CSV table of C-alpha atoms and ligand atoms in Angstrom, one decimal:
chain,number,residue,atom,x,y,z
A,1301,MET,CA,0.0,0.0,0.0
A,1302,THR,CA,1.3,3.5,-0.8
A,1303,ALA,CA,1.8,6.0,2.0
A,1304,THR,CA,-1.4,7.8,2.8
A,1305,SER,CA,-2.1,10.7,5.1
A,1306,ALA,CA,-5.2,11.4,7.0
A,1307,LEU,CA,-6.4,14.7,8.4
A,1308,LEU,CA,-7.6,14.4,12.0
A,1309,VAL,CA,-9.9,17.3,13.0
A,1310,ILE,CA,-10.2,17.5,16.8
A,1311,ASP,CA,-13.3,18.6,18.6
A,1312,VAL,CA,-14.5,21.6,16.5
A,1313,GLN,CA,-17.7,21.7,18.5
A,1314,ASN,CA,-19.9,24.6,19.7
A,1315,ASP,CA,-18.9,24.3,23.3
A,1316,PHE,CA,-15.2,25.0,22.4
A,1317,CYS,CA,-16.1,28.0,20.2
A,1318,GLU,CA,-17.1,31.5,21.2
A,1319,GLY,CA,-20.1,31.5,23.5
A,1320,GLY,CA,-19.7,27.8,24.4
A,1321,ALA,CA,-19.4,26.2,27.8
A,1322,LEU,CA,-15.6,25.7,27.5
A,1323,ALA,CA,-14.9,28.4,24.9
A,1324,VAL,CA,-11.4,28.4,23.5
A,1325,ALA,CA,-10.3,32.0,22.5
A,1326,GLY,CA,-10.6,32.3,18.7
A,1327,GLY,CA,-11.9,28.8,18.5
A,1328,SER,CA,-14.1,29.4,15.4
A,1329,GLU,CA,-11.1,30.8,13.5
A,1330,VAL,CA,-9.9,27.2,12.9
A,1331,ILE,CA,-12.9,26.4,10.8
A,1332,ALA,CA,-12.0,28.1,7.5
A,1333,PRO,CA,-8.5,26.6,7.3
A,1334,ILE,CA,-9.8,23.2,8.3
A,1335,ASN,CA,-12.5,23.2,5.7
A,1336,LYS,CA,-9.9,24.0,3.1
A,1337,MET,CA,-7.6,21.2,4.3
A,1338,MET,CA,-10.5,18.7,4.3
A,1339,GLU,CA,-11.3,19.7,0.7
A,1340,SER,CA,-7.9,18.5,-0.4
A,1341,SER,CA,-7.5,15.5,2.0
A,1342,GLU,CA,-8.3,12.0,0.7
A,1343,ILE,CA,-9.1,10.9,4.3
A,1344,SER,CA,-10.6,13.1,7.0
A,1345,VAL,CA,-11.7,12.1,10.4
A,1346,LEU,CA,-13.6,14.2,12.9
A,1347,SER,CA,-13.3,13.6,16.7
A,1348,GLN,CA,-16.2,14.6,18.9
A,1349,ASP,CA,-16.0,15.1,22.7
A,1350,TRP,CA,-19.0,13.3,24.0
A,1351,HIS,CA,-19.8,13.3,27.7
A,1352,PRO,CA,-22.7,12.0,29.8
A,1353,GLU,CA,-24.2,14.6,32.2
A,1354,ASP,CA,-22.6,12.9,35.2
A,1355,HIS,CA,-19.1,12.8,33.7
A,1356,GLN,CA,-16.4,12.8,36.3
A,1357,SER,CA,-14.3,15.4,34.4
A,1358,PHE,CA,-17.0,18.0,35.3
A,1359,ALA,CA,-16.3,20.2,38.4
A,1360,THR,CA,-20.1,20.2,39.0
A,1361,ASN,CA,-20.0,16.4,39.6
A,1362,HIS,CA,-17.5,16.8,42.5
A,1363,GLN,CA,-18.3,18.2,45.9
A,1364,SER,CA,-16.9,21.7,46.6
A,1365,ARG,CA,-14.7,21.7,43.6
A,1366,ASN,CA,-14.2,24.5,41.1
A,1367,PRO,CA,-13.5,24.3,37.4
A,1368,TYR,CA,-9.7,24.1,36.5
A,1369,GLU,CA,-8.8,22.4,39.9
A,1370,LEU,CA,-6.9,19.2,39.7
A,1371,VAL,CA,-8.2,16.0,41.2
A,1372,ASP,CA,-6.7,12.5,41.6
A,1373,MET,CA,-8.5,9.9,39.6
A,1374,PRO,CA,-7.6,6.1,39.5
A,1375,TYR,CA,-5.8,6.8,36.2
A,1376,GLY,CA,-3.9,9.8,37.4
A,1377,GLN,CA,-4.4,13.6,37.7
A,1378,GLN,CA,-7.4,15.1,36.0
A,1379,VAL,CA,-8.3,18.7,35.4
A,1380,LEU,CA,-11.9,19.5,36.4
A,1381,TRP,CA,-13.7,21.3,33.6
A,1382,PRO,CA,-16.9,23.3,33.3
A,1383,ALA,CA,-19.6,20.9,32.1
A,1384,HIS,CA,-19.3,20.7,28.3
A,1385,CYS,CA,-20.1,18.6,25.2
A,1386,ILE,CA,-23.0,16.8,26.9
A,1387,ILE,CA,-24.4,14.1,24.7
A,1388,GLY,CA,-27.4,15.3,22.8
A,1389,THR,CA,-27.0,19.0,23.5
A,1390,SER,CA,-26.2,21.7,20.9
A,1391,GLY,CA,-22.9,22.4,22.7
A,1392,ALA,CA,-21.8,18.9,21.7
A,1393,ASP,CA,-22.7,19.5,18.0
A,1394,PHE,CA,-20.1,20.3,15.5
A,1395,HIS,CA,-19.9,24.0,14.7
A,1396,PRO,CA,-22.4,24.7,12.0
A,1397,ASP,CA,-19.8,26.2,9.6
A,1398,LEU,CA,-17.6,23.0,9.7
A,1399,LYS,CA,-18.1,21.0,6.5
A,1400,THR,CA,-18.7,17.7,8.3
A,1401,GLY,CA,-19.8,16.1,5.0
A,1402,LEU,CA,-16.2,16.1,3.8
A,1403,ALA,CA,-15.2,13.6,6.6
A,1404,GLN,CA,-15.7,9.9,6.3
A,1405,MET,CA,-15.5,9.0,9.9
A,1406,VAL,CA,-16.5,10.5,13.3
A,1407,VAL,CA,-14.9,9.2,16.4
A,1408,ARG,CA,-16.6,10.0,19.7
A,1409,LYS,CA,-14.6,10.0,23.0
A,1410,GLY,CA,-15.2,10.6,26.7
A,1411,PHE,CA,-18.5,8.8,26.8
A,1412,ARG,CA,-17.6,6.7,29.9
A,1413,ARG,CA,-18.7,8.4,33.1
A,1414,GLU,CA,-15.6,7.5,35.1
A,1415,ILE,CA,-12.8,8.4,32.6
A,1416,ASP,CA,-12.0,11.3,30.4
A,1417,SER,CA,-10.5,11.1,27.0
A,1418,TYR,CA,-8.4,13.9,25.6
A,1419,SER,CA,-6.8,11.8,22.9
A,1420,ALA,CA,-8.8,10.6,19.9
A,1421,PHE,CA,-6.8,7.3,20.2
A,1422,PHE,CA,-6.8,6.3,23.9
A,1423,GLU,CA,-8.7,7.4,26.9
A,1424,ASN,CA,-6.8,9.1,29.8
A,1425,ASP,CA,-5.8,5.8,31.3
A,1426,LYS,CA,-3.6,5.5,28.2
A,1427,THR,CA,-4.9,2.0,27.5
A,1428,THR,CA,-8.6,2.0,26.5
A,1429,PRO,CA,-8.7,2.4,22.7
A,1430,THR,CA,-11.3,4.4,20.8
A,1431,GLY,CA,-10.9,2.3,17.7
A,1432,LEU,CA,-9.4,5.1,15.6
A,1433,ASP,CA,-6.0,3.4,15.2
A,1434,GLY,CA,-7.6,0.3,13.7
A,1435,TYR,CA,-9.6,2.5,11.3
A,1436,LEU,CA,-6.6,4.5,10.1
A,1437,LYS,CA,-4.4,1.4,9.8
A,1438,SER,CA,-7.0,-0.5,7.9
A,1439,ARG,CA,-7.2,2.4,5.4
A,1440,GLY,CA,-3.4,2.3,5.0
A,1441,VAL,CA,-2.7,5.6,6.8
A,1442,THR,CA,0.9,6.3,7.7
A,1443,THR,CA,0.8,10.1,8.3
A,1444,VAL,CA,-1.6,11.9,10.6
A,1445,ILE,CA,-2.1,15.7,10.2
A,1446,LEU,CA,-3.8,17.3,13.2
A,1447,ALA,CA,-5.9,20.4,13.5
A,1448,GLY,CA,-8.6,21.7,15.8
A,1449,LEU,CA,-9.3,22.4,19.5
A,1450,ALA,CA,-7.7,22.6,21.9
A,1451,LEU,CA,-4.0,22.6,20.9
A,1452,ASP,CA,-2.8,22.0,24.4
A,1453,PHE,CA,-5.2,19.3,25.4
A,1454,CYS,CA,-7.0,17.1,22.9
A,1455,VAL,CA,-4.8,18.0,19.9
A,1456,TYR,CA,-1.7,17.5,22.0
A,1457,TYR,CA,-2.7,14.1,23.5
A,1458,SER,CA,-3.8,12.9,20.1
A,1459,ALA,CA,-0.5,13.9,18.5
A,1460,ILE,CA,1.6,12.2,21.2
A,1461,ASP,CA,-0.5,9.0,20.9
A,1462,ALA,CA,-0.3,9.0,17.1
A,1463,GLN,CA,3.5,9.3,17.3
A,1464,ALA,CA,3.7,6.5,19.8
A,1465,LEU,CA,1.5,4.3,17.5
A,1466,GLY,CA,4.0,4.7,14.7
A,1467,TYR,CA,2.4,7.4,12.5
A,1468,LYS,CA,4.3,10.3,11.1
A,1469,VAL,CA,2.7,13.3,12.8
A,1470,VAL,CA,2.2,16.9,11.7
A,1471,VAL,CA,0.4,19.5,13.8
A,1472,GLU,CA,-1.0,22.5,11.8
A,1473,THR,CA,-0.9,25.1,14.6
A,1474,ASP,CA,-2.5,27.8,12.4
A,1475,ALA,CA,-5.6,25.7,12.4
A,1476,CYS,CA,-5.5,25.1,16.2
A,1477,ARG,CA,-6.3,27.3,19.2
A,1478,ALA,CA,-5.3,26.6,22.8
A,1479,ILE,CA,-6.9,26.8,26.3
A,1480,ASP,CA,-3.5,27.7,27.9
A,1481,LEU,CA,-4.0,26.8,31.5
A,1482,ASP,CA,-0.9,27.6,33.7
A,1483,GLY,CA,1.6,27.3,30.8
A,1484,SER,CA,0.0,24.3,29.2
A,1485,LEU,CA,0.4,25.6,25.7
A,1486,ASP,CA,4.2,26.0,26.0
A,1487,ALA,CA,4.5,22.6,27.8
A,1488,ALA,CA,2.5,20.9,25.0
A,1489,LEU,CA,4.5,22.6,22.2
A,1490,SER,CA,7.9,21.5,23.7
A,1491,ALA,CA,6.7,18.0,24.5
A,1492,MET,CA,5.5,17.6,20.9
A,1493,ARG,CA,8.7,18.9,19.5
A,1494,ASN,CA,10.8,16.7,21.8
A,1495,ALA,CA,8.8,13.7,20.7
A,1496,GLY,CA,9.8,14.4,17.1
A,1497,ILE,CA,6.4,15.6,16.0
A,1498,HIS,CA,6.4,18.2,13.2
A,1499,VAL,CA,4.8,21.2,14.8
A,1500,LYS,CA,4.2,23.7,12.0
B,2564,VGL,C1,-10.9,19.2,25.6
B,2564,VGL,C2,-10.9,19.7,27.8
B,2564,VGL,C3,-11.9,18.8,28.1
B,2564,VGL,C4,-10.4,19.4,24.2
B,2564,VGL,C5,-12.0,18.3,25.8
B,2564,VGL,O1,-11.1,19.2,23.2
B,2564,VGL,O2,-9.2,19.9,24.1
B,2564,VGL,N1,-10.4,19.9,26.6
B,2564,VGL,N2,-12.5,18.2,27.0
B,2565,ZN,ZN1,-14.2,17.0,27.4
């Protein structure tokens, strides 16, 4: 099989765009460049953050905890977030300007109450797979190009996992925006570069 690249579009959902429950500054600015990239990409996959109402990554589901505090979970430290991307709500929908019809596959993640999933490949325990690796490998994909939200969380974790799974990885930072929590953006950029990921 010849080398094939796939565009992986991370979490371009209403709750991560302006006015959303976990709005990323400039979030909707990623849409135009992503639509353009999807138009010229043979394979495009969308990820969709997809949480039940009682998800344990929500601060509201922990007693006397505020958003952006850290808690210990059985799988390690977890940031507590404002409730977001709740299954079946408009906040969980893709942004209406995203040309979702150009993608062949949607991978949902974070649907188990007790575990978060930043990466589109593995949940935060780093072992529970989403099935995306099998999909990409069975389509002959060897290079993964990443764009979307948020650069320092779901894009970052997906990029690191893709690299560990043996893909060549490119992150299109112009088509990403970050949350930037306590230096998380700089940390993510250096970790990706140190891992050998091409951060454009
Ligand atoms: C994300 C925090 C919580 C993301 C998802 O898409 O980067 N961040 N859930
Ligand atoms: Zn989430």
